[in-house]
Coordinates of C-alpha atoms in Angstrom, one line a residue:
X145 CA -21.8 -3.7 39.1
X146 CA -18.1 -3.2 39.3
X147 CA -18.7 -1.1 42.5
X148 CA -20.8 -3.7 44.1
X149 CA -19.2 -7.0 42.9
X150 CA -15.7 -6.0 41.8
X151 CA -16.3 -7.2 38.2
X152 CA -18.8 -6.9 35.4
X153 CA -21.7 -9.4 35.1
X154 CA -24.1 -9.8 32.3
X155 CA -27.8 -10.7 32.4
X156 CA -29.1 -13.7 30.6
X157 CA -31.8 -12.8 28.1
X158 CA -35.1 -14.5 28.3
X159 CA -36.2 -17.2 25.8
X160 CA -39.9 -17.8 25.9
X161 CA -39.6 -21.4 24.7
X162 CA -37.3 -23.1 27.2
X163 CA -37.8 -23.5 30.9
X164 CA -34.1 -23.6 31.5
X165 CA -33.6 -20.3 29.7
X166 CA -36.3 -18.7 31.9
X167 CA -34.9 -20.1 35.1
X168 CA -31.4 -18.9 34.1
X169 CA -32.8 -15.4 33.4
X170 CA -34.5 -15.3 36.8
X171 CA -31.4 -16.6 38.6
X172 CA -29.3 -14.0 36.7
X173 CA -31.5 -11.2 38.0
X174 CA -31.4 -12.5 41.5
X175 CA -27.6 -12.7 41.5
X176 CA -27.3 -9.0 40.6
X177 CA -30.2 -7.7 42.8
X178 CA -28.1 -5.4 44.9
X179 CA -26.4 -3.8 41.9
X180 CA -29.7 -3.3 40.1
X181 CA -31.1 -1.7 43.2
X182 CA -28.1 0.6 43.7
X183 CA -28.2 1.6 40.0
X184 CA -31.9 2.3 40.2
X185 CA -31.5 4.5 43.3
X186 CA -28.7 6.4 41.6
X187 CA -30.5 6.9 38.3
X188 CA -34.1 7.3 39.6
X189 CA -34.0 11.1 39.3
X190 CA -32.8 11.1 35.7
X191 CA -35.3 12.3 33.1
X192 CA -34.5 9.4 30.8
X193 CA -34.9 6.7 33.5
X194 CA -37.8 4.4 32.6
X195 CA -40.2 4.5 35.5
X196 CA -41.2 0.9 35.0
X197 CA -37.7 -0.1 36.3
X198 CA -38.5 1.3 39.7
X199 CA -40.0 -2.1 40.5
X200 CA -36.5 -3.4 41.4
X201 CA -36.8 -1.2 44.5
X202 CA -39.9 -3.1 45.7
X203 CA -39.5 -6.1 48.0
X204 CA -42.5 -7.9 46.4
X205 CA -40.7 -8.0 43.0
X206 CA -37.8 -9.9 44.4
X207 CA -39.9 -12.2 46.6
X208 CA -42.1 -13.1 43.6
X209 CA -39.0 -13.6 41.4
X210 CA -37.5 -15.9 44.0
X211 CA -40.7 -17.8 44.2
X212 CA -41.0 -18.1 40.4
X213 CA -37.4 -19.3 40.1
X214 CA -38.0 -22.0 42.7
X215 CA -41.2 -23.1 41.0
X216 CA -39.6 -23.5 37.5
X217 CA -36.3 -25.0 38.8
X218 CA -37.5 -28.6 38.5
X219 CA -38.9 -27.9 35.0
X220 CA -35.5 -26.4 34.1
X221 CA -33.8 -29.6 35.3
X222 CA -36.2 -31.7 33.3
X223 CA -35.6 -29.6 30.2
X224 CA -31.8 -30.1 30.5
X225 CA -32.4 -33.8 30.9
X226 CA -34.7 -34.0 27.9
X227 CA -32.0 -32.2 25.9
X228 CA -29.4 -34.7 27.1
X229 CA -31.6 -37.7 26.3
X230 CA -32.3 -36.6 22.7
X231 CA -29.9 -39.4 21.7
X232 CA -31.7 -41.9 23.9
X233 CA -35.5 -41.6 23.2
X234 CA -36.5 -44.6 25.4
X235 CA -35.6 -42.4 28.5
X236 CA -37.4 -39.4 27.1
X237 CA -40.8 -41.0 27.5
X238 CA -40.1 -41.8 31.2
X239 CA -38.9 -38.3 31.9
X240 CA -41.9 -36.7 30.2
X241 CA -44.3 -38.9 32.3
X242 CA -42.4 -37.9 35.4
X243 CA -42.6 -34.2 34.7
X244 CA -46.3 -34.5 33.8
X245 CA -47.0 -36.3 37.1
X246 CA -45.2 -33.6 39.1
X247 CA -47.0 -30.8 37.2
X248 CA -50.4 -32.3 38.1
X249 CA -49.4 -32.3 41.8
X250 CA -48.6 -28.6 41.5
X251 CA -51.9 -27.8 39.9

């Protein structure tokens, strides 16, 4: 990453429970796409290289990841707002209704 970006970056780890954690994880991967691809190309021949990681060289992986990040971005925003409105429960009900309505449109 230092070669590619001039500094060290870290990846956010995935948390199954929160939409905003998942969105942050996806966005983090997308930000370091070039570095991951370069590292994979350099390490691909190593015996200890996990073959499952070769997926970062496939265009479909990044296209699907971008699409998934865009889909959950509104849910992530709603999650942040719900966390912020913990102190104001009257707004929480309105927000939950709004998210449920949007979700039905997606289905």
